[in-house]
mmCIF file of C-alpha atoms in Angstrom:
data_model
loop_
_atom_site.group_PDB
_atom_site.id
_atom_site.type_symbol
_atom_site.label_atom_id
_atom_site.label_comp_id
_atom_site.label_asym_id
_atom_site.label_seq_id
_atom_site.Cartn_x
_atom_site.Cartn_y
_atom_site.Cartn_z
ATOM 1 C CA MET J 1 114.238 -9.997 80.029
ATOM 2 C CA VAL J 2 111.528 -7.192 80.490
ATOM 3 C CA GLY J 3 108.780 -8.186 82.394
ATOM 4 C CA ARG J 4 105.407 -8.336 81.994
ATOM 5 C CA GLY J 5 103.859 -4.534 80.456
ATOM 6 C CA GLY J 6 107.624 -4.695 78.010
ATOM 7 C CA THR J 7 108.074 -6.111 74.231
ATOM 8 C CA SER J 8 105.577 -8.505 72.530
ATOM 9 C CA ALA J 9 108.905 -11.370 72.521
ATOM 10 C CA SER J 10 108.521 -10.522 76.174
ATOM 11 C CA PHE J 11 105.188 -11.695 76.667
ATOM 12 C CA PHE J 12 105.137 -14.012 74.188
ATOM 13 C CA HIS J 13 107.894 -15.649 75.895
ATOM 14 C CA ASP J 14 106.897 -15.092 79.079
ATOM 15 C CA HIS J 15 104.032 -16.822 78.061
ATOM 16 C CA LEU J 16 105.574 -19.874 76.601
ATOM 17 C CA ALA J 17 107.433 -20.360 80.073
ATOM 18 C CA ILE J 18 104.064 -20.756 81.719
ATOM 19 C CA ALA J 19 103.210 -23.389 78.861
ATOM 20 C CA GLY J 20 106.369 -24.883 79.012
ATOM 21 C CA LYS J 21 105.986 -25.842 83.355
ATOM 22 C CA PHE J 22 102.510 -27.841 82.177
ATOM 23 C CA LEU J 23 104.013 -29.421 78.460
ATOM 24 C CA ASP J 24 105.242 -32.060 78.642
ATOM 25 C CA ARG J 25 107.598 -31.590 75.248
ATOM 26 C CA SER J 26 108.407 -34.520 73.496
ATOM 27 C CA PHE J 27 104.661 -35.250 74.139
ATOM 28 C CA LEU J 28 103.965 -31.864 71.772
ATOM 29 C CA ASN J 29 106.767 -33.425 69.782
ATOM 30 C CA ASP J 30 105.366 -36.394 69.239
ATOM 31 C CA TYR J 31 101.930 -35.145 68.748
ATOM 32 C CA SER J 32 102.586 -32.714 65.518
ATOM 33 C CA GLN J 33 105.033 -35.598 63.794
ATOM 34 C CA ILE J 34 101.315 -37.953 64.310
ATOM 35 C CA VAL J 35 99.420 -35.121 63.249
ATOM 36 C CA GLY J 36 101.178 -33.344 60.037
ATOM 37 C CA ARG J 37 100.893 -37.247 58.656
ATOM 38 C CA LEU J 38 97.732 -38.052 59.738
ATOM 39 C CA ARG J 39 95.335 -38.796 56.199
ATOM 40 C CA ARG J 40 91.635 -37.289 55.710
ATOM 41 C CA PHE J 41 90.409 -39.649 53.803
ATOM 42 C CA ASP J 42 89.707 -42.467 52.368
ATOM 43 C CA GLU J 43 92.282 -44.037 50.517
ATOM 44 C CA ALA J 44 90.035 -47.249 49.153
ATOM 45 C CA SER J 45 87.898 -44.304 47.655
ATOM 46 C CA ALA J 46 89.980 -42.121 46.274
ATOM 47 C CA VAL J 47 91.806 -45.502 44.710
ATOM 48 C CA ASP J 48 87.910 -46.049 43.653
ATOM 49 C CA ALA J 49 86.954 -42.556 42.739
ATOM 50 C CA ALA J 50 90.245 -43.221 40.621
ATOM 51 C CA ALA J 51 90.557 -46.133 38.691
ATOM 52 C CA ALA J 52 87.029 -44.913 37.574
ATOM 53 C CA VAL J 53 88.617 -41.960 35.851
ATOM 54 C CA PHE J 54 90.793 -44.945 34.184
ATOM 55 C CA ARG J 55 89.332 -46.798 32.592
ATOM 56 C CA ARG J 56 87.430 -44.003 31.227
ATOM 57 C CA ARG J 57 89.820 -42.570 30.403
ATOM 58 C CA GLY J 58 92.495 -44.285 29.769
ATOM 59 C CA TYR J 59 96.347 -43.635 31.685
ATOM 60 C CA THR J 60 97.844 -41.672 29.287
ATOM 61 C CA ALA J 61 94.648 -39.473 29.257
ATOM 62 C CA ALA J 62 93.771 -39.000 33.014
ATOM 63 C CA SER J 63 95.154 -36.096 33.637
ATOM 64 C CA VAL J 64 96.049 -35.648 37.631
ATOM 65 C CA ASP J 65 93.649 -32.697 37.514
ATOM 66 C CA ASP J 66 90.425 -35.541 35.984
ATOM 67 C CA LEU J 67 92.266 -37.726 39.577
ATOM 68 C CA VAL J 68 92.544 -35.023 41.997
ATOM 69 C CA GLU J 69 88.794 -33.669 40.872
ATOM 70 C CA ALA J 70 87.396 -37.116 40.741
ATOM 71 C CA THR J 71 89.061 -37.887 44.337
ATOM 72 C CA GLY J 72 88.252 -34.478 45.357
ATOM 73 C CA VAL J 73 92.171 -35.253 47.060
ATOM 74 C CA HIS J 74 94.370 -32.341 46.820
ATOM 75 C CA ARG J 75 97.551 -32.435 43.933
ATOM 76 C CA GLY J 76 99.901 -33.332 46.804
ATOM 77 C CA SER J 77 98.111 -35.135 48.746
ATOM 78 C CA LEU J 78 97.497 -37.775 46.153
ATOM 79 C CA TYR J 79 101.406 -37.946 46.209
ATOM 80 C CA ASN J 80 102.025 -38.361 49.346
ATOM 81 C CA ALA J 81 100.087 -41.366 49.491
ATOM 82 C CA PHE J 82 100.691 -42.296 46.359
ATOM 83 C CA GLY J 83 103.677 -40.969 45.476
ATOM 84 C CA SER J 84 102.802 -40.545 41.301
ATOM 85 C CA LYS J 85 99.625 -41.135 38.771
ATOM 86 C CA HIS J 86 101.363 -44.425 38.610
ATOM 87 C CA GLY J 87 102.016 -45.311 41.990
ATOM 88 C CA LEU J 88 97.774 -44.762 42.127
ATOM 89 C CA PHE J 89 97.008 -46.721 38.563
ATOM 90 C CA LEU J 90 98.982 -49.455 40.465
ATOM 91 C CA ARG J 91 96.950 -48.962 43.444
ATOM 92 C CA ALA J 92 94.096 -49.156 41.664
ATOM 93 C CA LEU J 93 94.806 -52.510 39.497
ATOM 94 C CA ASP J 94 95.376 -53.986 42.706
ATOM 95 C CA ALA J 95 91.978 -53.071 44.394
ATOM 96 C CA ALA J 96 90.780 -54.681 40.995
ATOM 97 C CA ALA J 97 91.933 -57.877 42.182
ATOM 98 C CA ALA J 98 90.212 -57.576 45.447
ATOM 99 C CA PRO J 99 88.150 -60.101 45.352
ATOM 100 C CA ASP J 100 85.153 -58.352 45.917
ATOM 101 C CA ALA J 101 85.815 -56.267 42.651
ATOM 102 C CA ASP J 102 83.442 -56.073 40.012
ATOM 103 C CA PRO J 103 84.114 -58.332 37.376
ATOM 104 C CA ASP J 104 83.656 -56.205 34.642
ATOM 105 C CA GLU J 105 85.402 -53.280 35.568
ATOM 106 C CA ARG J 106 88.110 -55.502 36.480
ATOM 107 C CA LEU J 107 88.781 -55.862 33.036
ATOM 108 C CA ASP J 108 87.546 -52.978 31.802
ATOM 109 C CA LEU J 109 91.599 -51.966 33.508
ATOM 110 C CA LEU J 110 92.529 -54.702 32.883
ATOM 111 C CA MET J 111 92.083 -53.386 28.379
ATOM 112 C CA VAL J 112 93.476 -50.194 30.004
ATOM 113 C CA ALA J 113 96.634 -51.623 32.006
ATOM 114 C CA LEU J 114 97.788 -54.242 28.352
ATOM 115 C CA LEU J 115 96.917 -51.095 25.358
ATOM 116 C CA GLU J 116 98.900 -48.463 27.229
ATOM 117 C CA LEU J 117 101.498 -50.104 29.324
ATOM 118 C CA ALA J 118 102.109 -53.520 30.050
ATOM 119 C CA ALA J 119 104.520 -53.228 26.637
ATOM 120 C CA VAL J 120 106.669 -51.077 28.298
ATOM 121 C CA ASP J 121 106.476 -51.038 32.640
ATOM 122 C CA ALA J 122 107.502 -54.111 33.891
ATOM 123 C CA ARG J 123 105.639 -53.423 37.429
ATOM 124 C CA VAL J 124 102.191 -53.221 35.396
ATOM 125 C CA ARG J 125 103.310 -56.235 33.480
ATOM 126 C CA ASP J 126 103.825 -58.647 36.143
ATOM 127 C CA HIS J 127 100.327 -56.913 38.511
ATOM 128 C CA VAL J 128 97.999 -57.622 34.970
ATOM 129 C CA SER J 129 100.050 -61.171 34.644
ATOM 130 C CA ASN J 130 99.352 -61.593 38.433
ATOM 131 C CA ILE J 131 95.913 -60.190 38.239
ATOM 132 C CA ILE J 132 94.572 -62.760 34.916
ATOM 133 C CA SER J 133 96.199 -65.792 36.170
ATOM 134 C CA GLU J 134 94.506 -65.121 39.825
ATOM 135 C CA LYS J 135 90.905 -64.346 38.473
ATOM 136 C CA ASP J 136 91.787 -66.475 35.567
ATOM 137 C CA VAL J 137 91.064 -63.865 33.163
ATOM 138 C CA THR J 138 90.605 -66.054 29.591
ATOM 139 C CA ALA J 139 91.957 -63.683 26.619
ATOM 140 C CA GLY J 140 87.666 -63.710 25.065
ATOM 141 C CA GLN J 141 86.962 -62.818 28.619
ATOM 142 C CA LEU J 142 88.721 -58.985 27.502
ATOM 143 C CA GLY J 143 88.350 -59.865 24.473
ATOM 144 C CA LYS J 144 83.610 -59.541 24.538
ATOM 145 C CA ARG J 145 84.346 -56.612 26.736
ATOM 146 C CA LEU J 146 86.438 -54.643 24.147
ATOM 147 C CA LEU J 147 83.366 -55.235 22.019
ATOM 148 C CA SER J 148 80.749 -54.568 24.615
ATOM 149 C CA ARG J 149 82.524 -51.505 24.905
ATOM 150 C CA ALA J 150 82.366 -51.217 21.826
ATOM 151 C CA GLU J 151 78.504 -51.406 21.307
ATOM 152 C CA VAL J 152 79.376 -53.579 19.088
ATOM 153 C CA ASP J 153 78.030 -57.141 19.122
ATOM 154 C CA ASP J 154 80.346 -61.025 18.940
ATOM 155 C CA GLU J 155 79.447 -60.907 15.268
ATOM 156 C CA GLY J 156 80.280 -57.972 14.936
ATOM 157 C CA GLU J 157 78.016 -55.409 13.084
ATOM 158 C CA PRO J 158 76.945 -52.493 15.969
ATOM 159 C CA GLU J 159 74.533 -53.276 18.920
#
C-alpha cells in the first residue's frame, strides 16, 4: 500500500480506515437497509389518485402511465408498493370500503370492478362481495348510479 501522496486507491483506503474507526459498521449496514426501503410518497394519496383514474377510465383502459401521472409516483415505486396495477386496484377497493369513503365514488369503483373484473377474478369478486355486504349496497343503488353516470334519468330520458 502506498502512503499519503500515493495513488488515489491508497488515498481512498486510508480515509476508509479512518472513517471505520469512528463509525460502527453494523450501524452503516442497518442504515442503508432502512434508507433503501423508505417510501417517499403518501400511499393513501396515491391510492386515492389511482382510484380516481380507475373510476374515470375503467380498469382496463387505465394504463400504468395514467396511474404514474395521476399519482406522481414513479413506476418502480408503484410496483414496489402495490405489486402490480391489480394490487393497486385492490387497494383502491379497500379504500372504497372505508367508513369515510364517498358513497358515489364507492359505487363507481364497484361498478368498474363488477363490469370488468369480478366475473373472472376471484379476489376482486371477494372484495366486491364484502363491500356490498358490509355497506348494504343494493342493486337499485348501483343501477341508479349507473344511470346517473350515463346522464339518464330514472324514467329512461336523458337528463
